[in-house]
Structures are given as C-alpha cells and as structure tokens.
Tab-separated table of N, CA, C and O in Angstrom:
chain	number	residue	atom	x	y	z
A	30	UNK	N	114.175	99.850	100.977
A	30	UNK	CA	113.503	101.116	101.131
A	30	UNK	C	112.346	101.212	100.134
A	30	UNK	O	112.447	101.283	98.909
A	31	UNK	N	111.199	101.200	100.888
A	31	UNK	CA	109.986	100.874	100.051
A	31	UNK	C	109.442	102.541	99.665
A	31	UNK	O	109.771	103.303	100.574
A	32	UNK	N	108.835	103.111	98.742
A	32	UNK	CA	108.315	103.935	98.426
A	32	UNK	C	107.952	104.747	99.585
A	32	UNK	O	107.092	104.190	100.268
A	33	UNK	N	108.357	105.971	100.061
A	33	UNK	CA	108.113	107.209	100.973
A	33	UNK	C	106.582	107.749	100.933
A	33	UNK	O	105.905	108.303	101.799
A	34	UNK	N	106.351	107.445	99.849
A	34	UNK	CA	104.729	108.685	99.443
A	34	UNK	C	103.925	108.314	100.986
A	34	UNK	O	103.696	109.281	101.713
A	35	UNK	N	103.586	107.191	101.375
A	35	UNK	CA	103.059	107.017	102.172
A	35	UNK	C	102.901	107.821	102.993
A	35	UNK	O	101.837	108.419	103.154
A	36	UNK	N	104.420	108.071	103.993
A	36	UNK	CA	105.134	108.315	104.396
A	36	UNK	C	105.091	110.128	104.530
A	36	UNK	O	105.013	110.873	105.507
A	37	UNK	N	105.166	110.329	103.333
A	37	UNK	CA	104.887	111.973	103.443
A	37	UNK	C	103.119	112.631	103.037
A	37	UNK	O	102.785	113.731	103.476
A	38	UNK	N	102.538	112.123	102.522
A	38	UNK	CA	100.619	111.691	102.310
A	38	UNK	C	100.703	112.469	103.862
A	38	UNK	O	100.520	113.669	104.068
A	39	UNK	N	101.143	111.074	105.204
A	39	UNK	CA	100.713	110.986	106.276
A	39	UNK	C	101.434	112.849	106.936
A	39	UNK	O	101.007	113.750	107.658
A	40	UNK	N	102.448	112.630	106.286
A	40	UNK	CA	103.014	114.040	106.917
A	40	UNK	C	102.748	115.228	106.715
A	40	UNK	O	103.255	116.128	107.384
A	41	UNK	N	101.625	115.496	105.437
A	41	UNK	CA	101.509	116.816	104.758
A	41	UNK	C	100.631	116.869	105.853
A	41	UNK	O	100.699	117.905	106.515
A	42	UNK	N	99.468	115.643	106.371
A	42	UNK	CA	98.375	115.870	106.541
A	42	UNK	C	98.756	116.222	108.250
A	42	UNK	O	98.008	116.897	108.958
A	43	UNK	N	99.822	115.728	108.639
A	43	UNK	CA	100.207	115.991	110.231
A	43	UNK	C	101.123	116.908	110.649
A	43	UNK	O	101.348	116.963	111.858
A	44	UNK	N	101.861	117.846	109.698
A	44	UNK	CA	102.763	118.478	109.877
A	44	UNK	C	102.631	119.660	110.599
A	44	UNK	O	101.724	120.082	109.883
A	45	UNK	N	102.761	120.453	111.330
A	45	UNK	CA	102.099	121.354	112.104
A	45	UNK	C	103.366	122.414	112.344
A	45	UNK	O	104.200	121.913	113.097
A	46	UNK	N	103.716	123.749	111.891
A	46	UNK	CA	104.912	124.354	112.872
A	46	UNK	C	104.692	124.529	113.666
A	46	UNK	O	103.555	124.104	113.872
A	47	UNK	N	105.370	125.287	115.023
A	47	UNK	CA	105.136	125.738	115.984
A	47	UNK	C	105.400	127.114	115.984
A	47	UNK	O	104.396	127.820	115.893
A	48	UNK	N	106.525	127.709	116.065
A	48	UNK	CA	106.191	128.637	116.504
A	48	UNK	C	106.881	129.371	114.824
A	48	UNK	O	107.315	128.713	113.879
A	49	UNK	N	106.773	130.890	114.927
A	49	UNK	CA	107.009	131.378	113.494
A	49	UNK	C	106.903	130.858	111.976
A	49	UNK	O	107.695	130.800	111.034
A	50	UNK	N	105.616	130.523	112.167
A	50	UNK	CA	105.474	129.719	111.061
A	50	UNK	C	105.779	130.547	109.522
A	50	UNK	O	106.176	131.697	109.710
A	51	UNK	N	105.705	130.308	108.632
A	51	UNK	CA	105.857	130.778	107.243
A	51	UNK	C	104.622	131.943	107.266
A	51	UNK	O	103.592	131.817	107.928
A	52	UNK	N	104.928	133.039	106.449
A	52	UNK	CA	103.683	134.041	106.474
A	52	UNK	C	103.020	133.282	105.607
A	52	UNK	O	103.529	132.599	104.718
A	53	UNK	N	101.459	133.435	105.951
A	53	UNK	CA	100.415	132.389	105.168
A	53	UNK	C	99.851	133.532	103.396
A	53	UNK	O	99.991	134.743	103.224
A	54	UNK	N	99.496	132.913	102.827
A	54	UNK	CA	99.088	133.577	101.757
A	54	UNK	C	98.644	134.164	101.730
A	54	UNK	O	98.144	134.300	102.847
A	55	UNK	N	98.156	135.240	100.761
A	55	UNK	CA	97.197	136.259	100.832
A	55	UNK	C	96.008	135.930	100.410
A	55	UNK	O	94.986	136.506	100.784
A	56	UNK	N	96.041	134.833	99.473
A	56	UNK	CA	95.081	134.720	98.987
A	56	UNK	C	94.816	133.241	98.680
A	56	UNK	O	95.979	132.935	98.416
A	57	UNK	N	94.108	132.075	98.519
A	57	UNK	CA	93.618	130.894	97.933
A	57	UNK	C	94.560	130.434	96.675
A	57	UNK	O	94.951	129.299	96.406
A	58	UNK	N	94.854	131.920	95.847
A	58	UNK	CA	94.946	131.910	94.645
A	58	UNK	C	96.811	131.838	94.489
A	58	UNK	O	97.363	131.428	93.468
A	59	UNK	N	97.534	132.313	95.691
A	59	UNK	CA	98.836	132.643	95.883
A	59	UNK	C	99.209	131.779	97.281
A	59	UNK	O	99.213	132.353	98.370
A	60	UNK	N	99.466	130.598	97.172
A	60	UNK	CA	99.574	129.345	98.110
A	60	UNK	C	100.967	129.962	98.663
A	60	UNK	O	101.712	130.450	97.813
A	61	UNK	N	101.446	129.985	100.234
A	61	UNK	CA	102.333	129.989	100.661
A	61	UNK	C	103.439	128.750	100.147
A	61	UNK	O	103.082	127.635	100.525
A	62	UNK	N	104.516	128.770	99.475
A	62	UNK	CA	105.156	127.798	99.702
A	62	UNK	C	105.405	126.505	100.253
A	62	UNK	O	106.005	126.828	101.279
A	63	UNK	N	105.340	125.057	100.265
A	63	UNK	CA	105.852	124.391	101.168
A	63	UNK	C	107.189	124.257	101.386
A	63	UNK	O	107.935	124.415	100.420
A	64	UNK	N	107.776	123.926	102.753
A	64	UNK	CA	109.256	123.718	103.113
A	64	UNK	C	110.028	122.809	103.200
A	64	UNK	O	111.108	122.751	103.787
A	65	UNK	N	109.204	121.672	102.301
A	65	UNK	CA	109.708	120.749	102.360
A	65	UNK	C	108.677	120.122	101.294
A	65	UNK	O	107.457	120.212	101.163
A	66	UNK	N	109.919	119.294	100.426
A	66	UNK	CA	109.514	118.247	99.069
A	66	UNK	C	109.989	117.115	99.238
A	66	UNK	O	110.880	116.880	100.054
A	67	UNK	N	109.325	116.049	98.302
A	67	UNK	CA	109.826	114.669	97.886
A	67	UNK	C	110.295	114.350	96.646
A	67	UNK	O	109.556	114.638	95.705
A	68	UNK	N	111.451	113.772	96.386
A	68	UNK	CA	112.002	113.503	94.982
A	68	UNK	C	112.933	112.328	95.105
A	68	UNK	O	113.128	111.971	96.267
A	69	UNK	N	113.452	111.756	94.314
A	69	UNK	CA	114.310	110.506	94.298
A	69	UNK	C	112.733	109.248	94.374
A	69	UNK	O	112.300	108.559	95.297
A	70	UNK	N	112.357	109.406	93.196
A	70	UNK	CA	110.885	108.547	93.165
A	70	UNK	C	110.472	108.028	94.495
A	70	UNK	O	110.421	106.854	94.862
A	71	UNK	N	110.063	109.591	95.443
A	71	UNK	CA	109.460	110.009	96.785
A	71	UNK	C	109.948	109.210	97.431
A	71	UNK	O	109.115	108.536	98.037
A	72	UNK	N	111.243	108.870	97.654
A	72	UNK	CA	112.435	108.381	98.662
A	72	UNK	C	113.127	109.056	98.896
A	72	UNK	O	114.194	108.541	99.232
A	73	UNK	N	113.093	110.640	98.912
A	73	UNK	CA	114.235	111.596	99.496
A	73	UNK	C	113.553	112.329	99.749
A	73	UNK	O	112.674	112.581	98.925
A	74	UNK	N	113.597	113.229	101.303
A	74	UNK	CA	112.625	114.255	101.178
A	74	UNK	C	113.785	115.514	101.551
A	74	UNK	O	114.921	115.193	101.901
A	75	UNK	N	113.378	116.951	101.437
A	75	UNK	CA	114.402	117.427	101.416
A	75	UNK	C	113.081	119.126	102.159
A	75	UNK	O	111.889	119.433	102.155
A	76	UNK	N	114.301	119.620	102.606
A	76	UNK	CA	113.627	120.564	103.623
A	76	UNK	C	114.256	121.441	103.083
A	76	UNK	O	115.395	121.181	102.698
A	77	UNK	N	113.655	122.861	102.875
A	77	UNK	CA	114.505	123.927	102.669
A	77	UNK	C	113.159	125.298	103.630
A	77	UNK	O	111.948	125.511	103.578
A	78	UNK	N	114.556	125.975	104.518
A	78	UNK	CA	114.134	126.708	105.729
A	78	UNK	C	115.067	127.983	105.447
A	78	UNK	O	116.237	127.895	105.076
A	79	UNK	N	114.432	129.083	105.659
A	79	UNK	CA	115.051	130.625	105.417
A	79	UNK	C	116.010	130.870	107.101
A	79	UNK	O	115.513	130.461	108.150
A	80	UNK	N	116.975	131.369	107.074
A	80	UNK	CA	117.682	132.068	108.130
A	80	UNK	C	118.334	133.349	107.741
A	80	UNK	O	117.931	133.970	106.758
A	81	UNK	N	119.549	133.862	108.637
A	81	UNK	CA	120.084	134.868	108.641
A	81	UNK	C	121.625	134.608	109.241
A	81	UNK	O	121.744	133.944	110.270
A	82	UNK	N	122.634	135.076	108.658
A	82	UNK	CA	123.795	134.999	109.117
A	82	UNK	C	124.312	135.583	110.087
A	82	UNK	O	125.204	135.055	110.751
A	83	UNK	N	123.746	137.008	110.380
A	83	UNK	CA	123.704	137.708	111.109
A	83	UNK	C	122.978	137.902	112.536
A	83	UNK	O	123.375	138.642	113.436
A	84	UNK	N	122.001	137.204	112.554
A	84	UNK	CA	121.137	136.778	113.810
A	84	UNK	C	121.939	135.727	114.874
A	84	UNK	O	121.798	135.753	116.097
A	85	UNK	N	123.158	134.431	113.824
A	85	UNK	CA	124.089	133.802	115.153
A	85	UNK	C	122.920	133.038	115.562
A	85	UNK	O	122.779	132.784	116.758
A	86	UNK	N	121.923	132.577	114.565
A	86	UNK	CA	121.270	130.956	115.402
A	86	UNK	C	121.621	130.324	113.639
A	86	UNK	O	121.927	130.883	112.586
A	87	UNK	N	121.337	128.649	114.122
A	87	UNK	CA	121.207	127.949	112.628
A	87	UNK	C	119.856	127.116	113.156
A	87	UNK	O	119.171	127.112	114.178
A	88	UNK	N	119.868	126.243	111.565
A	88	UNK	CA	118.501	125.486	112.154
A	88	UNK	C	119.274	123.939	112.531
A	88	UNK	O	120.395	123.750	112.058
A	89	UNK	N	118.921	123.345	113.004
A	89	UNK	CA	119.299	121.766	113.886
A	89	UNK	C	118.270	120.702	113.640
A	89	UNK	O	117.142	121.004	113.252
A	90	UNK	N	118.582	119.656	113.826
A	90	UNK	CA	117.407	118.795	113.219
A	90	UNK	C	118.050	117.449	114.644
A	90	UNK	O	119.098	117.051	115.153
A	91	UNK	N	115.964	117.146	114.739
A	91	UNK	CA	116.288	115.931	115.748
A	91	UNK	C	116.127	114.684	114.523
A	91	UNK	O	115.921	115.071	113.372
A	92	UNK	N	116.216	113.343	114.769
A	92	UNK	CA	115.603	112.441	114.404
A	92	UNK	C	114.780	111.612	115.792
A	92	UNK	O	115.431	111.377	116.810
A	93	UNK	N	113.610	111.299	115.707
A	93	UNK	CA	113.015	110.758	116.761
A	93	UNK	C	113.737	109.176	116.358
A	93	UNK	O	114.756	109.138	117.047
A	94	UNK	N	113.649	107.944	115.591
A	94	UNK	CA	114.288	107.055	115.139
A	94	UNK	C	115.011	107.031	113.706
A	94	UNK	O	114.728	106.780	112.534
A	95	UNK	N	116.247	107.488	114.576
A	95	UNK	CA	117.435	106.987	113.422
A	95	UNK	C	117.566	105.528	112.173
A	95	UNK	O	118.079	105.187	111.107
A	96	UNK	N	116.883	105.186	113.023
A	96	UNK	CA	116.701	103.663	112.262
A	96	UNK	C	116.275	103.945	111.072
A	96	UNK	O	117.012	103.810	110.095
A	97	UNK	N	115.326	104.272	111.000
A	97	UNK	CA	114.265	104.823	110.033
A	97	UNK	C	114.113	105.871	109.337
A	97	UNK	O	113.033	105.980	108.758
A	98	UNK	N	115.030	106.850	109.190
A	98	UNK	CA	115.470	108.114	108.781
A	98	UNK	C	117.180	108.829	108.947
A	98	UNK	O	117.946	109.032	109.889
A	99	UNK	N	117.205	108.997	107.781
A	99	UNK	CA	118.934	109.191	108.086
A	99	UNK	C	119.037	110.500	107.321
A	99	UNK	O	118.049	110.703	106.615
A	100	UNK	N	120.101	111.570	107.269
A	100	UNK	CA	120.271	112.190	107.092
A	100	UNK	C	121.445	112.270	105.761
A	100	UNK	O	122.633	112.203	106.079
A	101	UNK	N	121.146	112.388	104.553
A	101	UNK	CA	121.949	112.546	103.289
A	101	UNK	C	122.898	113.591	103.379
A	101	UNK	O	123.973	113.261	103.881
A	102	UNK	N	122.752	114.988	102.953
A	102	UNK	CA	123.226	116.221	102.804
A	102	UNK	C	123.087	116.956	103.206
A	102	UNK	O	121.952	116.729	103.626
A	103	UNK	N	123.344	118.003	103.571
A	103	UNK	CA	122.831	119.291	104.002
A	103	UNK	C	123.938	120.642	103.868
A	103	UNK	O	125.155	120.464	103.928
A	104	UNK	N	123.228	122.197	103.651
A	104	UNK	CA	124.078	123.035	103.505
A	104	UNK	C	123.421	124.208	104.103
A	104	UNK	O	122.309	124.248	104.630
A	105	UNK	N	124.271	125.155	103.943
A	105	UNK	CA	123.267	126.547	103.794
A	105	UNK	C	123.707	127.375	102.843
A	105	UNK	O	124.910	127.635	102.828
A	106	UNK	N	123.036	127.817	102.092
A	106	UNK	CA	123.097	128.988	101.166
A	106	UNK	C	123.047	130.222	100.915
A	106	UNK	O	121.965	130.592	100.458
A	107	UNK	N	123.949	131.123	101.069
A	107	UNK	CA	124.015	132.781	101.553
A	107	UNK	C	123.426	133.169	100.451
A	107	UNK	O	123.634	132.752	99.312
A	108	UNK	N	122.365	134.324	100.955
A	108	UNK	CA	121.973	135.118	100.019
A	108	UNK	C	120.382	134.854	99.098
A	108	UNK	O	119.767	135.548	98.289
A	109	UNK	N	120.190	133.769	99.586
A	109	UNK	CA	118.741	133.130	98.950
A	109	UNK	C	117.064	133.501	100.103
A	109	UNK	O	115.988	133.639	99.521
A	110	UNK	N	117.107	133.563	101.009
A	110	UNK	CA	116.000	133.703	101.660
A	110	UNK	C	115.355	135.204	101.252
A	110	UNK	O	115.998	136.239	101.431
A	111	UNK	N	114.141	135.188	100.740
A	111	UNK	CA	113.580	136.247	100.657
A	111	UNK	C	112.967	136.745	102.175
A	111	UNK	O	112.560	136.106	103.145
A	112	UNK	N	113.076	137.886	101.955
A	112	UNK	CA	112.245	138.731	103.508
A	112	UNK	C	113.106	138.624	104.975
A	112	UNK	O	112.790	139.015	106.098
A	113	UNK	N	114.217	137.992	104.534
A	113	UNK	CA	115.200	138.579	105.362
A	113	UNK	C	115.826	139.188	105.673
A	113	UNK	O	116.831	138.806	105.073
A	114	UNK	N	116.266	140.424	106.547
A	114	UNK	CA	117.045	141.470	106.848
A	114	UNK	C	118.404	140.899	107.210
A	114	UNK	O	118.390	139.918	107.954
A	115	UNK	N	119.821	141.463	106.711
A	115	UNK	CA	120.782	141.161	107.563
A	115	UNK	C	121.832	140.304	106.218
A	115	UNK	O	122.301	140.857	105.223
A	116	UNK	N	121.945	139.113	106.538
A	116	UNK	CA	122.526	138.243	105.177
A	116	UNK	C	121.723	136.906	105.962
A	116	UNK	O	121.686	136.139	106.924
A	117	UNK	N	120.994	137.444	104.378
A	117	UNK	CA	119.673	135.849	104.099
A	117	UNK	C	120.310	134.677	104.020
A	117	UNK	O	121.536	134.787	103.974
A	118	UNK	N	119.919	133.691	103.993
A	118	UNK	CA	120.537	131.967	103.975
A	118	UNK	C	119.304	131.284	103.815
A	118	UNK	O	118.182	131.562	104.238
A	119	UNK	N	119.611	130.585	103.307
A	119	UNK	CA	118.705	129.131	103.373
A	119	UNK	C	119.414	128.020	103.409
A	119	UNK	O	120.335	127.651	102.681
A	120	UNK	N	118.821	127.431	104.470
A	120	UNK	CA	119.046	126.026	105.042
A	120	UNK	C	118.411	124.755	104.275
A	120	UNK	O	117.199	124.608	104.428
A	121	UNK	N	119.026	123.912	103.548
A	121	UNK	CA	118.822	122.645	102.757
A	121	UNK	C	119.587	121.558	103.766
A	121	UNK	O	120.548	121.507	104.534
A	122	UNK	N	118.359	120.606	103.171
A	122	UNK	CA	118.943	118.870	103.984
A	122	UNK	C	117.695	118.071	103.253
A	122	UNK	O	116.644	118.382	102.692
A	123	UNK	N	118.126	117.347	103.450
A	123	UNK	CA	117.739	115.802	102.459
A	123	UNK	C	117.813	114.705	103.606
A	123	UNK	O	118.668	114.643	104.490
A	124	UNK	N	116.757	113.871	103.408
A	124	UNK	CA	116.465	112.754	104.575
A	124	UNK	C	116.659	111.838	103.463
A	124	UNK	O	116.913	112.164	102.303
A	125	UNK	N	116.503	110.548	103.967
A	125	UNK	CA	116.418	108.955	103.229
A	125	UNK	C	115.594	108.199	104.268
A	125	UNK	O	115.824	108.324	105.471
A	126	UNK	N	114.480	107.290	103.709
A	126	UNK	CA	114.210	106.254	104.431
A	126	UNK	C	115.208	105.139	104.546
A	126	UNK	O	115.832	104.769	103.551
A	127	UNK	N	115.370	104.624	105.655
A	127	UNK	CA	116.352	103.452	105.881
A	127	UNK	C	115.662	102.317	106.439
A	127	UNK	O	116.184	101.258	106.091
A	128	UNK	N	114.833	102.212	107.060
A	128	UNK	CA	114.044	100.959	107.608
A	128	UNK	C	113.272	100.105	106.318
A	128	UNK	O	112.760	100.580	105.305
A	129	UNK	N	113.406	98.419	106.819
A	129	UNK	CA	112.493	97.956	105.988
A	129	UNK	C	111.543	97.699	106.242
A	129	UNK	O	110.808	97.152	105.420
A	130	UNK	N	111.222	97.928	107.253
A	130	UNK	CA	109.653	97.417	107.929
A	130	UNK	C	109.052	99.107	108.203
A	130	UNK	O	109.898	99.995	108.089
A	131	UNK	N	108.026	99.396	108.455
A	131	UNK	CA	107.174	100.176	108.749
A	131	UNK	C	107.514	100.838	109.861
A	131	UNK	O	107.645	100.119	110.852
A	132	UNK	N	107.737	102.230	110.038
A	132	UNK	CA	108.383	102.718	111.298
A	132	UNK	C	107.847	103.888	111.405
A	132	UNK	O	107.899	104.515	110.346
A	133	UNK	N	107.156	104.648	112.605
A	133	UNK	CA	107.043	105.821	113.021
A	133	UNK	C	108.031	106.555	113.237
A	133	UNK	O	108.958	105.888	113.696
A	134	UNK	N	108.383	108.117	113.068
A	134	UNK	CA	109.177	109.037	113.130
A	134	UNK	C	108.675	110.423	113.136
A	134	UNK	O	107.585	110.858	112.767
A	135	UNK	N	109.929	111.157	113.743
A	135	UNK	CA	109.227	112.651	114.007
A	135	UNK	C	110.663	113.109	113.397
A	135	UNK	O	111.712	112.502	113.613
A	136	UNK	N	110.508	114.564	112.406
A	136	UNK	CA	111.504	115.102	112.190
A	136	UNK	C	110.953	116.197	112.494
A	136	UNK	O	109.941	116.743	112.054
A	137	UNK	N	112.202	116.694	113.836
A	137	UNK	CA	112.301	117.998	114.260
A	137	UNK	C	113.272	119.074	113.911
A	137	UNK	O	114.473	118.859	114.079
A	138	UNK	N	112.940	119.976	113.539
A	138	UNK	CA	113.557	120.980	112.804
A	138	UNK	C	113.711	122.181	114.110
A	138	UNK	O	112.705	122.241	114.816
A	139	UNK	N	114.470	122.812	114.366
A	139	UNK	CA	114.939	123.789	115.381
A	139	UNK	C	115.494	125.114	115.240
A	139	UNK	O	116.697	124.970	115.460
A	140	UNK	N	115.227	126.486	114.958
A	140	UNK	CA	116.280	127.146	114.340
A	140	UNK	C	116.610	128.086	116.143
A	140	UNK	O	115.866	128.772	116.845
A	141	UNK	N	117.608	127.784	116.251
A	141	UNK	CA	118.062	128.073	117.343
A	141	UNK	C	119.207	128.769	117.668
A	141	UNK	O	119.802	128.860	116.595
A	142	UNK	N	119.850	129.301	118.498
A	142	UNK	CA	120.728	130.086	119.089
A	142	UNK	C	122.354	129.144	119.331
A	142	UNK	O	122.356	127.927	119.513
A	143	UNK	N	123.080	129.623	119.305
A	143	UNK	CA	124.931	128.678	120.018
A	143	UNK	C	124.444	129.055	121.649
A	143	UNK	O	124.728	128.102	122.375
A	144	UNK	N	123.962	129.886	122.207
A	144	UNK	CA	123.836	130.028	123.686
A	144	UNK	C	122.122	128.610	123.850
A	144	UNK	O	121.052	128.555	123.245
A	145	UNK	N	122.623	127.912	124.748
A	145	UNK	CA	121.933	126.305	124.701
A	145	UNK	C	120.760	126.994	126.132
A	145	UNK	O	119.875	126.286	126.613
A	146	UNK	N	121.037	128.537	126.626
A	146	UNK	CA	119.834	128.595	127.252
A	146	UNK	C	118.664	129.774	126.877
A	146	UNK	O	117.790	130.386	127.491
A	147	UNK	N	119.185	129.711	125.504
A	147	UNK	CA	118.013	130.367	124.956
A	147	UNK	C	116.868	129.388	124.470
A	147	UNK	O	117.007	128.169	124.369
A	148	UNK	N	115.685	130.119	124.177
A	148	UNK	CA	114.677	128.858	123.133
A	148	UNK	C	114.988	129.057	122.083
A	148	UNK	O	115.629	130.052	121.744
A	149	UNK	N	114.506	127.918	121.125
A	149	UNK	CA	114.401	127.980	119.837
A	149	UNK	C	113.367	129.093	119.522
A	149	UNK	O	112.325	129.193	120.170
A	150	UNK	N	113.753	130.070	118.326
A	150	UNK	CA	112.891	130.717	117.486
A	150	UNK	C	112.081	130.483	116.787
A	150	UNK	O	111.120	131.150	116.403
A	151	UNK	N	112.553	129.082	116.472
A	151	UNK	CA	110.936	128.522	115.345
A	151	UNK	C	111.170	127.121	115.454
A	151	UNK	O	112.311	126.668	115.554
A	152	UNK	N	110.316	126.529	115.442
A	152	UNK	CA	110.122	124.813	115.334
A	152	UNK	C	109.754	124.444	114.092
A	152	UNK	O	108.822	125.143	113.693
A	153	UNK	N	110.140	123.552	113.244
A	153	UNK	CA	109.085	122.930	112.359
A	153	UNK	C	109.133	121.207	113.107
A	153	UNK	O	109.678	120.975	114.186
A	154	UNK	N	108.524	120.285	112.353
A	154	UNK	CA	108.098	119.123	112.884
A	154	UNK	C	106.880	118.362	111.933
A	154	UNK	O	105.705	118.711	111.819
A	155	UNK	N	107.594	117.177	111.281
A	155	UNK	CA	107.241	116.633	110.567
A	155	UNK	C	106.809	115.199	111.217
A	155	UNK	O	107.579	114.917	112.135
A	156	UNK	N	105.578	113.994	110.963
A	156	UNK	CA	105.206	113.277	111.494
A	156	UNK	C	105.035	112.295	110.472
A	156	UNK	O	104.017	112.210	109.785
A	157	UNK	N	106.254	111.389	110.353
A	157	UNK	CA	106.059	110.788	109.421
A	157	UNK	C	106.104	108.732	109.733
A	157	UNK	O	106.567	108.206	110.745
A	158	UNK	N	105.423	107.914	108.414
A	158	UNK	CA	105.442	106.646	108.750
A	158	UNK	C	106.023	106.229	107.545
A	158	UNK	O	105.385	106.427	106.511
A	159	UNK	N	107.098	105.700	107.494
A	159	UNK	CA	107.940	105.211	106.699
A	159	UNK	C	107.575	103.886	106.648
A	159	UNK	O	107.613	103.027	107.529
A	160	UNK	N	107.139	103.820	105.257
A	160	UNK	CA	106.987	102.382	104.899
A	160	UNK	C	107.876	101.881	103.207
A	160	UNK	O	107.823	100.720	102.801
C-alpha cells in the first residue's frame, strides 16, 4: 500500500455531492468544513457525515472496486451533528488502500431510508486513484 495522497489530491479535486450538500460558507474567511480527511501517513481516509436518529434513514457506502479500497471501522455517534433537529448523530468510517498496483475507484456514500423504494436524501461520492 503505496502512499494515498495521490489518491485523495485527485479526489479533493473530483469530489462533487449530489444532492444536500453541506451548507456552503458564509464567507472566504469561514470555510465550510470538509467531510472527509486523510491520516495514517495519508493511507486512511476517514469520512465523517451528520444524520438523525429520528428521521429512520442511515448513511450506506458503495465501493465501486473492493480490490482497491476496503473498509476499516465505522460507527455512529449520538448527539454530535450540529444543525440537526431530532437526535443528531454522526456517521464515521475509515477506508484503507488495498491494491498494489494503481486502481480507479468511486466511494459512494448514501444516506438513505430502511424502505428500499424511497431515494436517497443525500449522496456524497468520492473519485479516487489509488496508487
């Protein structure tokens, strides 16, 4: 597992939400948060996403290639999301690169409903090249 930076460089610059994205800043000077960091000398990246306990969706995660991205930990945490009504949570998970060769990947993030014919409420989606 060769150094991630690459890997996330390519993803800051491609990362796009879809729908409900994070409220954007007010100002230049007061940067919205990002939802996601790198640590473990930028070989772990780790996502942290606001929910609600009370709303009855969680967030879900695809891997486009498993090969190349695996999934470490993950939890949720009652009581931490700011600007949530209801009982706040935040959603934590931690990825690992696993490939040794150079691999394209998409990490899809979902915060979605238990009823499978609703849509998702918010997408995130990360575009990353693991090298």
């Amino acid at each position: 597992m060769k150094k991630l930076l690459s890997l996330l460089l390519i993803a800051m610059l491609a990362c796009f939400p879809i729908a409900n994205a994070e409220v954007a800043a007010d100002d230049a000077q007061n940067p919205a948060p990002l939802w996601y960091e790198l640590s473990g000398e930028d070989t772990i990246l780790t996502v942290r996403l606001p929910g609600n306990n009370k709303d009855g969706m969680d967030w879900k995660f695809e891997i486009s290639n498993p090969e190349a991205l695996e999934l470490l930990t993950h939890e949720e945490i009652e009581g931490e999301s700011e600007g949530m009504a209801g009982a706040p949570t935040t959603y934590i998970a931690s990825f690992m690169s696993t490939a040794s060769a150079e691999n394209d990947v998409s990490l899809i993030l979902r915060y979605v409903s238990d009823d499978p014919t609703e849509a998702p409420f918010a997408t995130r989606v990360l575009q990353l090249n693991v090298s």
